Coordinates of C-alpha atoms in Angstrom, one line a residue:
M12 CA 8.7 -2.5 2.9
N13 CA 7.8 -3.0 -0.7
S14 CA 10.2 -1.0 -2.9
I15 CA 8.4 -1.7 -6.2
K16 CA 5.1 0.3 -5.6
P17 CA 3.9 2.6 -2.9
Y18 CA 3.5 0.9 0.4
I19 CA -0.2 1.3 1.2
I20 CA -1.4 1.6 4.8
A21 CA -5.1 1.7 5.7
E22 CA -5.6 3.3 9.1
I23 CA -8.4 2.2 11.3
A24 CA -7.3 4.5 14.2
Q25 CA -10.4 5.0 16.4
A26 CA -13.0 4.0 13.8
H27 CA -13.8 0.9 15.9
D28 CA -15.0 3.2 18.8
G29 CA -13.9 0.6 21.3
S30 CA -15.7 -2.4 19.7
L31 CA -13.6 -5.4 19.1
G32 CA -16.2 -6.8 16.8
I33 CA -16.1 -3.8 14.6
L34 CA -12.3 -3.7 14.7
H35 CA -12.0 -7.3 13.5
S36 CA -14.6 -6.6 10.8
Y37 CA -12.3 -3.9 9.5
I38 CA -9.4 -6.4 9.3
D39 CA -11.5 -8.9 7.2
A40 CA -12.9 -6.1 5.0
L41 CA -9.5 -4.6 4.3
A42 CA -7.9 -8.0 3.5
S43 CA -9.8 -7.9 0.2
T44 CA -8.7 -4.4 -0.9
G45 CA -5.1 -5.0 -1.7
V46 CA -3.6 -2.7 0.9
D47 CA -0.2 -3.8 2.4
A48 CA -0.8 -2.9 6.0
I49 CA -3.5 -2.0 8.5
K50 CA -2.7 0.7 11.2
F51 CA -4.1 1.1 14.6
Q52 CA -3.5 3.5 17.5
M53 CA -2.6 2.1 20.9
H54 CA -4.0 4.3 23.6
I55 CA -3.4 3.4 27.2
A56 CA -5.4 6.2 28.9
E57 CA -3.6 6.7 32.2
A58 CA -0.1 6.5 30.6
E59 CA -0.7 9.1 27.9
S60 CA -3.5 11.4 29.0
S61 CA -5.0 13.3 32.0
L62 CA -8.2 15.0 33.0
Q63 CA -6.8 18.2 31.6
E64 CA -6.6 16.9 28.0
P65 CA -9.3 18.7 25.8
F66 CA -11.2 17.1 23.0
R67 CA -9.8 18.0 19.5
V68 CA -13.4 17.6 18.3
N69 CA -16.1 17.3 21.0
F70 CA -18.0 14.6 19.2
S71 CA -18.8 12.2 22.0
Y72 CA -22.3 11.8 23.5
E73 CA -21.1 9.4 26.3
D74 CA -17.6 10.5 27.3
K75 CA -17.4 13.5 29.7
T76 CA -13.7 13.9 29.2
R77 CA -11.0 12.9 26.6
L78 CA -9.5 10.6 29.3
D79 CA -12.9 8.9 29.6
Y80 CA -12.9 8.4 25.8
W81 CA -9.5 6.8 25.8
K82 CA -10.5 4.5 28.6
R83 CA -13.7 3.4 26.8
T84 CA -12.1 2.7 23.5
S85 CA -8.8 1.0 24.6
F86 CA -8.0 -2.7 24.7
T87 CA -6.0 -5.0 26.9
L88 CA -2.6 -6.4 25.9
Q89 CA -4.2 -9.8 25.3
Q90 CA -6.8 -8.3 23.0
W91 CA -4.0 -6.5 21.1
K92 CA -2.3 -9.9 20.7
D93 CA -5.4 -11.3 19.2
I94 CA -5.8 -8.3 16.9
K95 CA -2.3 -8.8 15.5
K96 CA -2.8 -12.5 15.1
H97 CA -5.9 -11.8 13.0
C98 CA -3.9 -9.4 10.8
D99 CA -1.1 -12.0 10.4
E100 CA -3.7 -14.6 9.4
V101 CA -5.2 -12.5 6.6
G102 CA -1.8 -11.3 5.3
L103 CA -1.9 -7.6 6.5
E104 CA 1.1 -6.2 8.3
F105 CA 0.0 -4.9 11.7
I106 CA 1.3 -1.3 12.2
C107 CA 0.5 0.7 15.3
S108 CA 1.1 4.2 16.6
P109 CA 2.1 4.3 20.3
F110 CA 1.2 7.3 22.5
S111 CA 3.2 6.3 25.6
N112 CA 6.3 4.4 26.6
L113 CA 4.0 1.8 28.1
A114 CA 2.5 1.3 24.7
I115 CA 6.0 0.6 23.3
D116 CA 6.4 -2.1 25.9
W117 CA 3.2 -3.7 24.7
L118 CA 4.0 -3.4 21.0
E119 CA 7.4 -5.0 21.6
E120 CA 5.5 -8.0 23.1
L121 CA 3.6 -8.1 19.9
N122 CA 6.9 -8.1 18.0
V123 CA 6.0 -5.3 15.6
K124 CA 8.3 -4.6 12.7
C125 CA 8.1 -0.8 12.7
Y126 CA 6.6 2.1 14.6
K127 CA 4.4 4.8 13.1
I128 CA 4.8 8.1 14.9
G129 CA 1.8 10.4 14.9
S130 CA 2.1 14.1 14.1
G131 CA 1.7 15.1 17.7
E132 CA 4.5 12.8 18.9
V133 CA 7.3 14.1 16.5
N134 CA 8.9 16.1 19.3
N135 CA 8.4 13.5 22.0
L136 CA 12.0 12.6 22.2
L137 CA 11.4 10.6 25.4
M138 CA 9.2 8.2 23.5
L139 CA 11.4 8.3 20.4
S140 CA 14.4 7.4 22.5
K141 CA 12.7 4.3 23.8
I142 CA 11.7 3.3 20.2
A143 CA 15.3 3.9 19.1
N144 CA 16.4 1.3 21.7
T145 CA 14.2 -1.3 20.0
G146 CA 16.2 -1.0 16.7
K147 CA 12.9 -1.0 14.8
E148 CA 12.2 1.2 11.8
V149 CA 10.2 4.4 12.2
I150 CA 7.6 6.1 10.0
L151 CA 7.3 9.7 11.0
S152 CA 4.3 11.9 10.2
S153 CA 5.2 15.6 9.7
G154 CA 1.7 17.1 10.1
M155 CA 2.2 19.7 12.8
S156 CA 6.0 20.2 12.5
S157 CA 7.9 22.9 10.9
F158 CA 11.2 22.1 9.1
E159 CA 13.1 23.4 12.1
E160 CA 11.2 21.0 14.4
L161 CA 11.7 18.1 11.9
D162 CA 15.4 18.9 11.7
E163 CA 15.7 18.4 15.4
T164 CA 13.9 15.1 15.4
V165 CA 15.7 13.9 12.3
D166 CA 19.1 14.7 13.8
F167 CA 18.0 12.8 17.0
L168 CA 17.0 9.7 15.0
K169 CA 20.2 9.8 13.0
Q170 CA 22.3 10.0 16.1
K171 CA 20.5 6.9 17.4
N172 CA 21.1 5.2 14.0
V173 CA 17.3 4.7 13.5
K174 CA 16.2 3.9 10.0
F175 CA 13.2 6.2 9.3
S176 CA 10.9 7.5 6.6
I177 CA 8.8 10.7 6.6
L178 CA 5.2 11.3 5.5
Q179 CA 4.0 14.7 4.3
C180 CA 0.8 15.2 6.3
T181 CA -1.6 18.0 7.0
T182 CA -3.3 17.9 10.4
S183 CA -6.7 19.1 9.2
Y184 CA -9.8 16.9 9.1
P185 CA -10.8 16.8 6.3
T186 CA -7.9 18.4 4.5
S187 CA -8.9 20.9 1.7
P188 CA -6.9 20.9 -1.6
E189 CA -5.2 24.2 -0.6
N190 CA -3.5 22.4 2.2
Y191 CA -2.4 19.1 0.7
G192 CA 1.2 20.3 0.5
F193 CA 2.2 18.1 -2.5
N194 CA 5.2 20.3 -2.9
V195 CA 6.6 19.2 0.4
I196 CA 7.0 15.6 -0.9
Q197 CA 10.0 16.6 -3.0
E198 CA 11.2 19.1 -0.4
L199 CA 11.4 16.3 2.2
K200 CA 13.3 14.0 -0.2
E201 CA 15.8 16.7 -1.0
R202 CA 16.2 17.8 2.6
Y203 CA 16.6 14.5 4.3
G204 CA 17.4 11.9 1.6
V205 CA 15.0 9.3 3.0
T206 CA 11.9 7.5 1.8
V207 CA 9.0 10.0 1.7
G208 CA 5.3 9.3 1.7
F209 CA 2.0 10.9 2.1
S210 CA -0.5 10.7 5.0
D211 CA -3.9 11.8 3.8
H212 CA -7.0 13.1 5.6
S213 CA -8.9 14.5 2.5
S214 CA -11.6 11.8 2.2
D215 CA -10.9 11.8 -1.6
I216 CA -9.1 9.0 -3.5
S217 CA -7.7 11.4 -6.0
T218 CA -5.3 12.8 -3.3
C219 CA -3.3 9.7 -2.8
I220 CA -3.3 8.9 -6.5
A221 CA -1.8 12.3 -7.2
A222 CA 0.7 11.8 -4.3
A223 CA 1.8 8.5 -5.9
A224 CA 2.3 10.2 -9.2
L225 CA 4.4 12.8 -7.5
G226 CA 6.7 10.2 -6.0
A227 CA 5.2 9.3 -2.6
E228 CA 6.6 5.8 -1.7
I229 CA 4.3 5.3 1.3
L230 CA 0.6 6.1 1.3
E231 CA -1.5 6.2 4.5
F232 CA -5.2 7.1 4.8
H233 CA -8.0 6.6 7.2
V234 CA -10.7 4.0 6.4
V235 CA -14.3 3.7 7.6
F236 CA -17.3 1.6 6.7
H237 CA -19.4 4.7 6.1
K238 CA -18.5 8.4 6.3
E239 CA -21.5 9.0 8.5
M240 CA -20.3 6.7 11.3
F241 CA -19.6 7.9 14.8
G242 CA -16.1 9.1 15.5
P243 CA -13.7 12.0 15.0
D244 CA -12.1 10.8 11.7
A245 CA -15.1 9.4 9.8
K246 CA -15.6 12.4 7.5
S247 CA -11.8 12.4 6.7
S248 CA -11.7 8.8 5.7
L249 CA -12.2 6.6 2.6
T250 CA -14.7 3.8 2.5
I251 CA -13.8 0.1 1.8
E252 CA -14.9 0.4 -1.8
E253 CA -13.0 3.7 -2.3
T254 CA -9.9 1.9 -0.9
K255 CA -10.2 -0.9 -3.5
T256 CA -10.4 1.7 -6.3
L257 CA -7.5 3.6 -4.8
V258 CA -5.3 0.6 -4.6
A259 CA -6.0 -0.4 -8.2
S260 CA -5.3 3.1 -9.4
V261 CA -2.1 3.4 -7.5
K262 CA -0.8 0.1 -8.9
K263 CA -1.4 1.5 -12.4
I264 CA 0.4 4.7 -11.5
S265 CA 3.3 2.6 -10.1
T266 CA 3.5 0.5 -13.2
A267 CA 3.7 3.6 -15.3
M268 CA 6.4 5.1 -13.2
Q269 CA 8.4 1.9 -13.3
N270 CA 8.4 2.0 -17.1
P271 CA 9.7 5.3 -18.5
V272 CA 9.0 5.9 -22.1
D273 CA 11.9 6.6 -24.4
K274 CA 10.7 9.3 -26.8
N275 CA 13.8 8.8 -28.9
D276 CA 12.6 5.4 -29.9
N277 CA 9.3 5.0 -31.7
S278 CA 10.1 1.8 -33.5
K279 CA 7.2 0.0 -31.9
Y280 CA 4.8 2.4 -33.7
F281 CA 6.2 1.5 -37.2
D282 CA 3.1 -0.4 -38.4
V283 CA 0.5 1.9 -37.0
K284 CA 2.4 4.9 -38.5
Q285 CA 2.0 3.4 -41.9
I286 CA -1.7 3.5 -41.4
F287 CA -2.2 6.9 -39.7
E288 CA 0.4 9.0 -41.5
K289 CA -0.3 10.3 -45.0
S290 CA 1.0 10.6 -48.6
L291 CA 0.6 13.6 -50.9
A292 CA -2.2 13.6 -53.5
V293 CA -3.7 16.1 -55.9
N294 CA -7.1 17.6 -55.2
K295 CA -7.9 18.3 -58.9
D296 CA -7.2 17.0 -62.4
L297 CA -3.8 18.2 -63.5
K298 CA -2.0 17.9 -66.9
I299 CA 1.5 17.4 -68.0
G300 CA 3.5 20.6 -67.6
D301 CA 1.3 22.0 -64.8
T302 CA 3.3 23.5 -61.9
I303 CA 2.5 22.2 -58.5
T304 CA 1.2 24.8 -56.0
F305 CA 0.1 24.5 -52.4
D306 CA -3.5 24.7 -53.4
D307 CA -3.2 21.6 -55.6
L308 CA -2.3 19.3 -52.7
E309 CA -4.1 17.1 -50.2
A310 CA -2.7 14.5 -47.7
K311 CA -4.3 11.1 -47.8
K312 CA -3.9 7.8 -45.9
P313 CA -1.9 5.6 -45.9
K314 CA 1.7 6.5 -45.8
G315 CA 4.0 5.1 -48.5
H316 CA 1.7 5.5 -51.5
G317 CA 3.0 8.9 -52.5
I318 CA 5.5 11.5 -51.4
S319 CA 5.4 11.9 -47.6
A320 CA 3.1 14.8 -46.5
N321 CA 5.9 16.3 -44.5
A322 CA 8.0 16.8 -47.7
F323 CA 5.4 19.0 -49.5
E324 CA 7.6 22.1 -49.5
T325 CA 10.2 20.2 -51.6
I326 CA 7.9 19.8 -54.6
L327 CA 6.3 23.2 -54.8
G328 CA 7.1 24.8 -58.2
K329 CA 8.0 21.5 -59.8
K330 CA 6.3 20.5 -63.1
L331 CA 4.3 17.4 -63.8
I332 CA 5.6 14.9 -66.4
T333 CA 2.4 12.8 -66.2
D334 CA -1.3 13.6 -66.1
K335 CA -2.9 13.2 -62.7
K336 CA -6.6 12.7 -61.9
K337 CA -8.3 14.3 -58.9
W338 CA -7.3 12.4 -55.6
D339 CA -4.4 10.5 -57.3
F340 CA -1.3 10.0 -55.1
L341 CA 1.7 12.1 -56.2
N342 CA 5.1 10.5 -56.5
Y343 CA 8.6 11.8 -57.3
N344 CA 8.5 10.0 -60.7
D345 CA 5.5 12.2 -61.6
L346 CA 7.7 15.3 -61.4
A347 CA 10.4 16.8 -63.6

């Protein structure tokens, strides 16, 4: 993954609603935004679900059960191969979250580089064990997990010598500012010593921009063509245009963070300081022998034509040895 700037993952998830045409349209649209990767979810209905699975949000007008929904919106292995090929052709890394061991077999046939683990699968050690055997890197969403639960999974991954990163994530759609959990980004870094990112469901570009400024090294967010589209995640997503704006903003944040400013060195401002900083002048006509008081002084641009304004206290009480007209600069050779 890119270590210079946050690695940016745009998640399509189920925004395609089972349409290959819409899915491939997302790939083409996101190729122009500057994101690094596009993420999908591989649902194989019978392998991961049952008739007893409830809807998280009962949004569907055509699916009687959650199992029916997974069946209607899933793809064949060959279709997934074509999807990955399209991503490769437009320069987007294909990332996918598996929800069954069978999905891992399919993703291995696709030769994925890493696995994204959804919040609900963090404690699925059966699936994580199969992923560990592939030797691939893991990106772990922490959305529904306490630190105690994360500790167990992290220990498991370390025992299996799996290279992994963790995303701060709030499983709330859309997520309100009170629940972003920006503080957890640093807490995860300190607790586990791994790459930490942010998985967003806020539907607001400012959230990932802030996360980048707070040190998130991976950014993930849902993308949709329009927030009124059908599906469970549409209102928690960013649009294509918002994604372009986000990517540009995050790159600027990254550049800033890669270039710390040394406040001990202001040499680059030498010329402009001569223009903006000021010299002492008198604000009235004064005669030889007059004593300089605070009320006689003004500071005028530019610097270097009189005593520096920051040295005014050193000349209070001194006597003039020359006449000065109102608004004349004041120099040390004017004073006794």
